[in-house]
CSV table of C-alpha atoms in Angstrom, one decimal:
chain,number,residue,atom,x,y,z
A,1161,MET,CA,155.0,96.2,114.4
A,1162,LYS,CA,152.3,99.1,115.5
A,1163,SER,CA,155.2,101.1,117.0
A,1164,ILE,CA,156.8,101.5,113.4
A,1165,VAL,CA,154.0,102.6,111.9
A,1166,ILE,CA,152.9,105.3,114.6
A,1167,LEU,CA,156.9,106.3,114.5
A,1168,LEU,CA,156.7,106.8,110.9
A,1169,SER,CA,153.3,108.5,110.8
A,1170,VAL,CA,154.9,110.8,113.9
A,1171,LEU,CA,157.9,111.5,111.4
A,1172,LEU,CA,155.9,112.3,108.3
A,1173,GLN,CA,153.3,114.7,110.5
A,1174,ALA,CA,156.8,116.7,111.9
A,1175,ALA,CA,158.0,116.8,108.2
A,1176,ALA,CA,155.0,118.5,106.9
A,1177,PHE,CA,154.8,121.0,109.6
A,1178,ALA,CA,158.6,121.4,109.0
A,1179,ALA,CA,157.9,123.4,105.5
A,1180,PRO,CA,159.1,127.2,105.2
A,1181,ALA,CA,157.1,129.7,107.7
A,1182,CYS,CA,156.4,131.9,104.2
A,1183,CYS,CA,155.2,130.8,100.9
A,1184,SER,CA,154.3,127.5,101.5
A,1185,THR,CA,152.8,125.4,99.2
A,1186,ASN,CA,152.6,122.3,101.1
A,1187,SER,CA,149.3,120.6,100.5
A,1188,SER,CA,149.2,119.1,103.7
A,1189,LEU,CA,149.4,121.7,105.9
A,1190,PRO,CA,145.8,122.4,107.4
A,1191,ALA,CA,143.9,124.7,104.9
A,1192,SER,CA,140.4,126.9,104.5
A,1193,ALA,CA,138.8,126.6,101.2
A,1194,PRO,CA,138.8,129.9,99.6
A,1195,THR,CA,135.3,130.8,101.1
A,1196,ASP,CA,132.9,133.2,98.8
A,1197,LYS,CA,134.9,136.4,101.6
A,1198,SER,CA,138.1,135.4,100.4
A,1199,ILE,CA,139.9,137.6,98.6
A,1200,TYR,CA,142.5,134.5,97.4
A,1201,GLN,CA,139.6,133.9,95.1
A,1202,VAL,CA,141.8,136.5,92.2
A,1203,GLU,CA,143.6,134.4,90.1
A,1204,THR,CA,146.5,136.9,89.5
A,1205,THR,CA,149.5,136.2,89.7
A,1206,TRP,CA,152.3,138.3,90.9
A,1207,THR,CA,156.2,138.0,91.5
A,1208,SER,CA,158.4,138.0,94.5
A,1209,ASP,CA,161.3,139.5,95.8
A,1210,LEU,CA,162.9,136.2,95.4
A,1211,ASN,CA,161.5,136.2,91.5
A,1212,LYS,CA,159.7,133.8,91.9
A,1213,PRO,CA,156.0,133.8,90.4
A,1214,PHE,CA,153.2,134.0,93.1
A,1215,LYS,CA,149.3,133.4,93.8
A,1216,LEU,CA,147.4,134.9,96.5
A,1217,ALA,CA,145.9,131.2,97.3
A,1218,GLN,CA,149.3,130.4,98.1
A,1219,LEU,CA,149.3,132.5,101.2
A,1220,THR,CA,146.7,130.3,102.9
A,1221,GLY,CA,147.1,128.1,105.6
A,1222,LYS,CA,147.7,130.8,108.0
A,1223,PRO,CA,146.7,134.7,109.3
A,1224,GLN,CA,148.1,137.2,107.2
A,1225,ILE,CA,149.0,140.8,107.9
A,1226,VAL,CA,148.9,142.9,105.0
A,1227,ALA,CA,149.6,146.8,103.3
A,1228,MET,CA,150.5,148.2,100.5
A,1229,PHE,CA,153.7,150.0,100.1
A,1230,PHE,CA,156.3,151.6,97.9
A,1231,ALA,CA,160.2,151.8,98.3
A,1232,SER,CA,161.1,155.2,97.9
A,1233,CYS,CA,158.3,156.5,100.2
A,1234,LYS,CA,160.1,158.5,102.7
A,1235,TYR,CA,157.4,159.1,105.0
A,1236,ALA,CA,154.6,156.7,105.9
A,1237,CYS,CA,155.2,153.6,104.5
A,1238,PRO,CA,158.3,153.1,107.3
A,1239,ILE,CA,156.0,153.9,109.6
A,1240,ILE,CA,153.4,151.4,108.7
A,1241,VAL,CA,156.7,148.4,108.0
A,1242,HIS,CA,157.8,149.6,112.0
A,1243,ASP,CA,154.0,149.6,112.9
A,1244,ILE,CA,153.6,145.7,111.7
A,1245,ARG,CA,157.0,144.4,113.4
A,1246,ARG,CA,155.1,146.1,116.6
A,1247,ILE,CA,152.5,143.5,115.6
A,1248,GLU,CA,155.1,141.0,114.7
A,1249,ALA,CA,156.8,141.6,118.1
A,1250,GLY,CA,153.4,141.4,120.2
A,1251,LEU,CA,152.4,138.2,118.5
A,1252,LYS,CA,155.6,136.9,119.4
A,1253,GLU,CA,155.3,138.1,122.9
A,1254,ALA,CA,151.9,136.0,122.5
A,1255,GLY,CA,153.5,132.7,121.7
A,1256,ILE,CA,151.9,133.5,118.3
A,1257,THR,CA,154.6,132.7,115.5
A,1258,ASN,CA,152.5,131.2,112.2
A,1259,VAL,CA,151.7,134.5,110.5
A,1260,GLY,CA,152.6,135.8,107.7
A,1261,PHE,CA,153.3,139.4,106.8
A,1262,VAL,CA,152.7,140.6,103.0
A,1263,LEU,CA,154.0,143.8,101.7
A,1264,VAL,CA,152.7,144.4,98.0
A,1265,THR,CA,154.4,147.2,95.9
A,1266,ILE,CA,151.7,150.6,94.6
A,1267,ASP,CA,155.1,151.6,92.3
A,1268,VAL,CA,154.9,148.8,89.7
A,1269,GLU,CA,156.6,150.9,87.3
A,1270,ARG,CA,160.2,151.7,90.1
A,1271,ASP,CA,159.9,148.9,92.5
A,1272,THR,CA,161.6,145.9,90.6
A,1273,VAL,CA,161.9,142.6,91.9
A,1274,GLN,CA,165.7,143.9,93.1
A,1275,ARG,CA,164.8,147.0,94.5
A,1276,LEU,CA,162.3,145.2,96.5
A,1277,HIS,CA,164.8,142.3,97.7
A,1278,ALA,CA,167.4,145.7,98.9
A,1279,TYR,CA,164.3,146.6,100.6
A,1280,ARG,CA,164.1,143.3,102.7
A,1281,GLU,CA,167.4,143.0,102.9
A,1282,GLN,CA,168.0,146.5,104.4
A,1283,ARG,CA,165.2,146.3,106.9
A,1284,GLY,CA,166.5,143.0,107.7
A,1285,LEU,CA,163.0,141.3,107.5
A,1286,ASP,CA,163.1,137.5,107.6
A,1287,ASP,CA,161.3,134.1,106.4
A,1288,ASN,CA,158.3,135.2,107.8
A,1289,TRP,CA,157.7,138.0,105.3
A,1290,LEU,CA,157.2,138.4,101.8
A,1291,LEU,CA,157.8,141.4,98.7
A,1292,LEU,CA,154.8,141.1,96.1
A,1293,ARG,CA,154.9,143.4,92.8
A,1294,GLY,CA,152.6,142.1,89.8
A,1295,THR,CA,150.8,144.8,86.9
A,1296,SER,CA,149.4,148.0,87.2
A,1297,GLU,CA,145.9,146.5,87.0
A,1298,ASP,CA,146.4,143.3,89.3
A,1299,THR,CA,147.5,145.8,91.8
A,1300,LEU,CA,144.7,148.3,91.2
A,1301,GLU,CA,142.0,145.8,91.4
A,1302,LEU,CA,144.2,144.5,95.2
A,1303,GLY,CA,144.1,147.7,96.3
A,1304,ALA,CA,140.2,147.9,95.7
A,1305,LEU,CA,139.5,144.5,97.3
A,1306,LEU,CA,141.4,145.7,100.9
A,1307,GLY,CA,140.1,149.4,100.5
A,1308,VAL,CA,143.4,150.9,99.7
A,1309,LYS,CA,143.5,154.3,98.1
A,1310,TYR,CA,146.3,155.3,95.8
A,1311,LYS,CA,147.4,158.3,93.7
A,1312,LYS,CA,150.3,158.8,91.8
A,1313,ASP,CA,151.2,162.9,91.5
A,1314,ALA,CA,153.5,164.5,88.9
A,1315,ARG,CA,156.5,163.7,90.3
A,1316,GLY,CA,156.1,160.1,90.4
A,1317,GLN,CA,155.6,159.7,94.4
A,1318,PHE,CA,153.0,158.6,95.4
A,1319,ALA,CA,149.6,159.8,97.9
A,1320,HIS,CA,148.0,156.6,99.5
A,1321,SER,CA,145.9,155.1,102.4
A,1322,ASN,CA,147.7,154.2,105.7
A,1323,VAL,CA,145.9,150.5,106.0
A,1324,ILE,CA,147.4,147.6,107.8
A,1325,THR,CA,145.1,144.2,106.5
A,1326,VAL,CA,144.4,141.4,108.8
A,1327,LEU,CA,143.5,138.2,106.6
A,1328,ASN,CA,142.3,134.6,108.7
A,1329,ALA,CA,144.1,131.5,107.3
A,1330,ALA,CA,141.2,131.6,104.4
A,1331,GLY,CA,142.2,134.4,103.0
A,1332,GLU,CA,139.0,136.8,104.5
A,1333,ILE,CA,139.4,140.3,105.7
A,1334,VAL,CA,138.5,140.3,109.6
A,1335,HIS,CA,140.3,143.2,110.6
A,1336,GLN,CA,141.7,146.3,109.6
A,1337,GLN,CA,144.3,149.0,111.4
A,1338,VAL,CA,144.2,152.8,109.7
A,1339,GLY,CA,146.6,155.2,110.0
A,1340,LEU,CA,150.3,156.1,111.5
A,1341,ASN,CA,152.0,155.2,114.6
A,1342,VAL,CA,148.2,153.3,116.0
A,1343,GLU,CA,148.7,151.2,119.0
A,1344,PRO,CA,148.6,147.7,118.2
A,1345,ALA,CA,146.6,146.1,120.5
A,1346,GLU,CA,143.8,145.6,119.0
A,1347,THR,CA,145.0,144.0,115.9
A,1348,ILE,CA,147.1,141.6,118.1
A,1349,ALA,CA,143.9,140.8,119.6
A,1350,ALA,CA,142.5,140.0,116.5
A,1351,VAL,CA,145.0,137.8,115.4
A,1352,LYS,CA,145.0,136.2,118.5
A,1353,SER,CA,141.4,135.3,118.5
A,1354,LEU,CA,142.1,133.3,114.5
A,1355,ALA,CA,144.3,131.4,116.6
A,1356,LYS,CA,141.6,130.0,118.5
A,1357,LYS,CA,139.3,129.2,116.3
B,407,MET,CA,114.7,165.4,50.9
B,408,ARG,CA,117.1,163.0,49.9
B,409,GLN,CA,119.5,165.0,49.4
B,410,PHE,CA,119.1,166.6,53.1
B,411,ILE,CA,120.0,163.1,54.1
B,412,ARG,CA,122.6,162.2,52.6
B,413,ILE,CA,124.4,165.0,53.8
B,414,THR,CA,123.4,164.2,57.2
B,415,PHE,CA,124.7,160.9,57.5
B,416,ALA,CA,127.8,162.1,55.8
B,417,THR,CA,128.5,164.4,58.4
B,418,LEU,CA,127.2,161.9,61.1
B,419,ALA,CA,129.6,159.2,59.6
B,420,ALA,CA,132.7,161.9,59.6
B,421,LEU,CA,132.1,162.1,63.1
B,422,SER,CA,132.7,158.5,64.2
B,423,ILE,CA,135.9,158.7,62.0
B,424,SER,CA,139.4,158.8,64.8
B,425,ALA,CA,142.2,161.3,63.4
B,426,ALA,CA,143.6,158.5,62.1
B,427,GLY,CA,140.7,158.0,59.8
B,428,GLU,CA,139.4,154.2,61.9
B,429,PRO,CA,136.0,153.7,61.9
B,430,LEU,CA,134.6,154.1,65.6
B,431,PRO,CA,133.4,151.2,67.2
B,432,THR,CA,129.5,151.1,67.0
B,433,ASN,CA,127.4,153.2,69.1
B,434,MET,CA,130.5,155.3,70.2
B,435,ALA,CA,131.8,159.1,69.9
B,436,LEU,CA,135.2,160.4,69.3
B,437,ILE,CA,136.6,162.8,71.5
B,438,PRO,CA,139.2,164.4,70.4
B,439,ALA,CA,142.6,165.2,72.3
B,440,THR,CA,142.8,167.9,74.5
B,441,GLN,CA,144.6,169.3,77.8
B,442,TYR,CA,142.0,169.2,81.4
B,443,ARG,CA,142.1,171.7,83.3
B,444,VAL,CA,142.4,169.2,87.3
B,445,PRO,CA,140.1,171.0,89.5
B,446,TYR,CA,140.9,169.1,92.6
B,447,ARG,CA,144.3,168.1,92.8
B,448,SER,CA,147.0,168.9,95.6
B,449,ASP,CA,149.6,170.4,95.4
B,450,SER,CA,151.7,167.7,94.0
B,451,ASP,CA,149.5,167.3,90.9
B,452,ALA,CA,149.7,168.2,88.0
B,453,LYS,CA,147.8,171.1,87.2
B,454,VAL,CA,147.1,170.4,83.2
B,455,VAL,CA,146.4,167.2,81.9
B,456,GLU,CA,146.9,165.3,78.4
B,457,VAL,CA,144.7,163.7,77.5
B,458,LYS,CA,144.8,161.5,74.3
B,459,GLU,CA,141.8,161.2,72.0
B,460,PHE,CA,139.7,158.0,72.9
B,461,ALA,CA,136.2,156.7,71.9
B,462,ILE,CA,133.3,156.7,74.7
B,463,ASP,CA,130.1,155.0,74.6
B,464,ARG,CA,127.2,157.3,73.5
B,465,LEU,CA,125.2,155.8,76.2
B,466,PRO,CA,125.2,154.0,78.9
B,467,VAL,CA,125.4,150.0,80.0
B,468,THR,CA,121.9,149.5,80.1
B,469,ASN,CA,120.4,146.3,81.5
B,470,GLY,CA,119.4,144.4,78.6
B,471,ASP,CA,122.9,145.1,77.8
B,472,PHE,CA,123.9,143.8,81.1
B,473,LEU,CA,121.6,140.9,80.6
B,474,GLU,CA,123.9,139.8,77.8
B,475,PHE,CA,127.2,139.9,80.0
B,476,VAL,CA,126.0,137.5,82.8
B,477,GLN,CA,124.2,135.3,80.4
B,478,ALA,CA,127.6,135.0,78.9
B,479,ASN,CA,129.4,135.5,82.4
B,480,PRO,CA,127.7,132.8,84.9
B,481,GLY,CA,130.4,133.6,87.4
B,482,TRP,CA,129.0,137.3,87.5
B,483,GLN,CA,124.7,136.0,87.5
B,484,ARG,CA,123.2,137.8,91.1
B,485,SER,CA,123.5,134.2,93.3
B,486,LYS,CA,126.7,133.5,92.3
B,487,VAL,CA,129.2,136.2,92.5
B,488,LYS,CA,131.2,136.4,94.9
B,489,ARG,CA,130.9,139.0,97.4
B,490,ILE,CA,134.1,140.0,97.6
B,491,PHE,CA,133.3,141.9,93.9
B,492,ALA,CA,129.9,142.8,94.3
B,493,ASP,CA,127.7,143.1,98.1
B,494,GLU,CA,124.0,141.9,98.8
B,495,ASN,CA,122.7,144.7,96.2
B,496,TYR,CA,124.2,143.4,93.5
B,497,LEU,CA,121.5,143.7,90.6
B,498,GLY,CA,118.8,143.9,93.3
B,499,HIS,CA,116.4,145.5,90.7
B,500,TRP,CA,116.3,142.4,88.7
B,501,ALA,CA,113.7,139.7,89.3
B,502,SER,CA,116.3,136.9,89.1
B,503,ASP,CA,119.4,136.1,87.8
B,504,LEU,CA,119.1,135.9,84.0
B,505,GLU,CA,115.1,137.7,84.5
B,506,LEU,CA,114.8,141.7,84.6
B,507,GLY,CA,110.8,141.2,85.6
B,508,GLY,CA,109.8,145.1,86.4
B,509,ALA,CA,113.7,146.7,85.1
B,510,ASP,CA,113.3,148.2,82.1
B,511,PRO,CA,116.0,146.5,79.5
B,512,ARG,CA,117.0,150.3,77.8
B,513,ALA,CA,117.4,151.8,81.4
B,514,PRO,CA,121.2,152.1,82.8
B,515,VAL,CA,122.0,149.4,84.7
B,516,THR,CA,122.7,150.5,88.2
B,517,ARG,CA,123.3,148.5,91.8
B,518,VAL,CA,126.7,147.3,89.6
B,519,SER,CA,130.1,147.5,91.6
B,520,TRP,CA,133.3,148.5,90.3
B,521,PHE,CA,134.3,144.7,89.6
B,522,ALA,CA,131.3,144.0,87.8
B,523,ALA,CA,131.4,147.0,86.0
B,524,ARG,CA,135.2,146.6,84.7
B,525,ALA,CA,134.4,142.8,83.9
B,526,TYR,CA,132.2,144.0,81.7
B,527,ALA,CA,134.4,146.4,80.0
B,528,ARG,CA,136.8,143.6,80.1
B,529,TRP,CA,134.1,141.5,77.8
B,530,LYS,CA,133.5,143.6,75.3
B,531,GLY,CA,137.7,144.4,75.2
B,532,LYS,CA,136.8,147.9,76.5
B,533,ARG,CA,138.0,149.3,79.6
B,534,LEU,CA,135.8,152.1,82.4
B,535,PRO,CA,137.5,155.4,81.3
B,536,THR,CA,139.4,157.5,83.7
B,537,THR,CA,138.1,160.0,86.4
B,538,VAL,CA,139.6,162.7,83.6
B,539,GLU,CA,138.4,161.5,81.0
B,540,TRP,CA,135.1,161.1,81.9
B,541,GLU,CA,135.3,164.8,83.1
B,542,VAL,CA,136.2,166.1,79.8
B,543,ALA,CA,133.8,164.1,77.8
B,544,ALA,CA,130.9,165.6,80.8
B,545,LEU,CA,132.8,169.1,80.1
B,546,ALA,CA,130.8,169.5,76.8
B,547,SER,CA,127.3,171.1,76.5
B,548,GLU,CA,125.5,170.8,73.7
B,549,LYS,CA,126.5,173.2,71.5
B,550,ALA,CA,130.4,173.6,73.3
B,551,ALA,CA,133.1,171.2,73.7
B,552,ASN,CA,133.6,173.3,77.1
B,553,GLY,CA,130.6,173.8,78.9
B,554,GLU,CA,132.0,176.4,81.3
B,555,SER,CA,131.6,179.5,79.5
B,556,ASP,CA,127.6,178.8,79.0
B,557,PRO,CA,126.0,180.1,81.8
B,558,GLU,CA,122.4,179.0,80.9
B,559,PHE,CA,124.1,175.0,80.8
B,560,LYS,CA,125.5,175.9,84.0
B,561,ARG,CA,122.7,176.7,85.6
B,562,ARG,CA,120.8,173.3,84.1
B,563,LEU,CA,123.3,171.1,86.1
B,564,GLN,CA,122.9,172.6,88.9
B,565,ALA,CA,119.1,172.1,88.8
B,566,LEU,CA,120.2,168.3,88.0
B,567,TYR,CA,122.4,167.6,90.1
B,568,PHE,CA,120.3,169.6,93.5
B,569,SER,CA,117.1,167.8,92.7
B,570,PRO,CA,116.7,164.3,94.2
B,571,ALA,CA,117.6,161.1,92.6
B,572,CYS,CA,115.3,159.3,90.0
B,573,ASP,CA,113.1,155.8,91.7
B,574,VAL,CA,112.9,155.3,88.0
B,575,LEU,CA,116.2,156.0,85.7
B,576,PRO,CA,114.6,157.0,82.6
B,577,ARG,CA,115.8,154.9,79.3
B,578,VAL,CA,119.2,155.7,77.6
B,579,GLY,CA,119.1,158.6,75.1
B,580,SER,CA,116.2,159.7,75.5
B,581,LYS,CA,117.4,163.3,75.9
B,582,ALA,CA,119.6,165.6,73.6
B,583,PRO,CA,123.3,164.6,73.6
B,584,ASN,CA,125.6,166.7,74.2
B,585,PHE,CA,128.4,168.4,71.6
B,586,TYR,CA,130.2,165.1,71.5
B,587,GLY,CA,127.5,163.2,70.6
B,588,VAL,CA,127.3,161.7,74.0
B,589,TYR,CA,124.0,161.2,75.9
B,590,ASP,CA,123.5,161.1,79.9
B,591,LEU,CA,126.8,161.9,81.0
B,592,HIS,CA,124.5,164.1,83.8
B,593,GLY,CA,120.9,164.2,85.4
B,594,ALA,CA,120.7,160.0,85.2
B,595,ALA,CA,123.2,157.8,86.7
B,596,TRP,CA,126.1,158.2,88.2
B,597,GLU,CA,128.7,156.5,87.3
B,598,TRP,CA,132.2,154.5,87.9
B,599,VAL,CA,135.3,155.8,86.0
B,600,ALA,CA,138.8,153.3,86.5
B,601,ASP,CA,140.4,155.1,89.4
B,602,PHE,CA,137.6,156.1,91.7
B,603,SER,CA,140.1,155.3,94.1
B,604,THR,CA,141.7,158.2,93.6
B,605,ALA,CA,139.6,160.6,94.8
B,606,MET,CA,141.2,160.9,98.4
B,607,VAL,CA,139.2,163.9,100.4
B,608,THR,CA,140.2,165.1,104.1
B,609,GLY,CA,138.0,167.7,105.8
B,610,ASP,CA,139.0,171.3,105.3
B,611,ALA,CA,139.2,171.9,109.3
B,612,ARG,CA,142.3,172.9,110.4
B,613,GLY,CA,141.8,170.2,113.0
B,614,ASP,CA,141.8,167.8,110.1
B,615,THR,CA,145.4,168.7,109.1
B,616,GLY,CA,147.1,165.7,111.7
B,617,LEU,CA,144.4,163.4,110.5
B,618,ASP,CA,145.1,164.0,106.6
B,619,ARG,CA,148.8,162.9,107.6
B,620,GLN,CA,147.7,159.8,109.2
B,621,LEU,CA,145.1,158.7,106.7
B,622,PHE,CA,146.8,159.7,103.6
B,623,CYS,CA,150.6,159.5,103.2
B,624,GLY,CA,152.4,162.0,100.7
B,625,SER,CA,149.5,165.1,99.9
B,626,SER,CA,147.4,165.9,102.2
B,627,GLY,CA,144.7,164.9,100.4
B,628,GLN,CA,143.1,167.0,97.9
B,629,ASN,CA,141.6,170.6,97.7
B,630,GLY,CA,138.9,172.0,95.7
B,631,LYS,CA,140.6,174.7,94.3
B,632,ASP,CA,137.1,175.6,92.1
B,633,ARG,CA,134.2,175.1,94.0
B,634,SER,CA,132.0,176.9,91.2
B,635,ASP,CA,131.8,173.7,89.5
B,636,PHE,CA,129.6,172.3,92.2
B,637,PRO,CA,128.4,169.2,90.3
B,638,ALA,CA,132.4,168.4,89.7
B,639,PHE,CA,133.0,168.5,93.2
B,640,MET,CA,129.8,166.1,94.4
B,641,ARG,CA,130.7,163.6,91.5
B,642,PHE,CA,134.3,164.1,93.1
B,643,ALA,CA,133.0,163.6,96.6
B,644,PHE,CA,130.5,160.7,95.5
B,645,ARG,CA,133.6,159.0,94.3
B,646,SER,CA,135.5,159.4,97.6
B,647,SER,CA,132.7,157.1,99.2
B,648,LEU,CA,132.7,154.7,97.3
B,649,LYS,CA,134.2,151.3,98.2
B,650,ALA,CA,134.8,149.0,95.3
B,651,SER,CA,132.1,146.3,95.7
B,652,TYR,CA,130.0,148.8,96.8
B,653,THR,CA,126.5,148.6,94.4
B,654,VAL,CA,124.3,151.8,94.4
B,655,PRO,CA,120.7,152.3,93.0
B,656,ASN,CA,121.9,155.0,90.8
B,657,LEU,CA,125.5,154.1,90.4
B,658,GLY,CA,126.1,152.6,86.5
B,659,PHE,CA,128.9,152.8,84.3
B,660,ARG,CA,129.9,153.0,80.4
B,661,CYS,CA,132.8,151.9,78.3
B,662,VAL,CA,135.3,153.8,76.1
B,663,GLN,CA,138.1,151.7,74.1
B,664,ASP,CA,141.8,153.6,73.0
B,665,LEU,CA,141.9,154.6,69.5
């Protein structure tokens, strides 16, 4: 009898951890309660590129690498995405795969769900990546929380600061990588130190 | 004497009616539709922007006003506010969560973050002004909608902006209003705007050009084309130094409303 109970509990635990890497709402995953410094305290609702409603609190449970971008950005955003992928690669090498990657668009008018999904397909972003869009007010608020500045110019292009933010499992900002083509070592180290806690 | 009073009241009332003939909310002034020449912009920004008419608070939001807000919205009280929304100096000049102590209820509220100011504006059914809206209201001298052609006004402003900030801000409305009937846009507290984060300043030095492109995508930050309006430049530079959760001893706000 005892061995069956043990077997069942092992199977149940295995099932719990088999949840998809991205966007998991499985409450049995080890989650930290949103703290005073967590940006997941904002209750805003976003839409993912898979056309699902999404609350930031759903990101709880593992570190997240977050950046703001827009799909028609020709210069900096492709470099930001590339920089994130370098971080991703460095983490994989270090055996850390339980990390999410989030891109939030600042071009709320033109970056529709379809456009964001096409962006994902074109760059071959896997399940660990999440693309989000929201209202212009909510996006402004998130930019304010992350310290990302952006401004639309007369042609509808955006000037924006280039920042990659590392959030811990509770949604607190623990590190920011500022600029383009930045060596990822510091950021990778920051994520590594989270995995140890 | 009675006739004089009647005429005065009629004029005051007339000034409070919008173009559509709708009465304005209490204590707000009408800023008519205008065009605004943007002084701090990059080459890809428009030189001139259209500004729709709007109503602006005649006075900055006061300590007394903000006390009402936190009484009704406990989450914004000093000991309860979330650290992501306001830093540790939030409302530091009050005695406690719900007591002003030595803070004058009629002085502009300061030590409030952008998030807090925004929440107050929403609570009032209003919003924060955009930079352009604020600057349009602030362009006015006492006698004209555009004080740029008034050298005496400009001189007074330069003096104000160069003098050190008051430790204790005077009561709102204690000085003469501007042409639109708006008080305290100059010489009191700096004021939050909704889009403060669009002020992205990079250096003028040649060595900064590479830095520009690293820090800011798109334009290479904004240039100051018109250096003669030094107060406007100071405001621009100040805004670009802010983060949304900052609370500053001489930074407050007021609200606007669409008409």
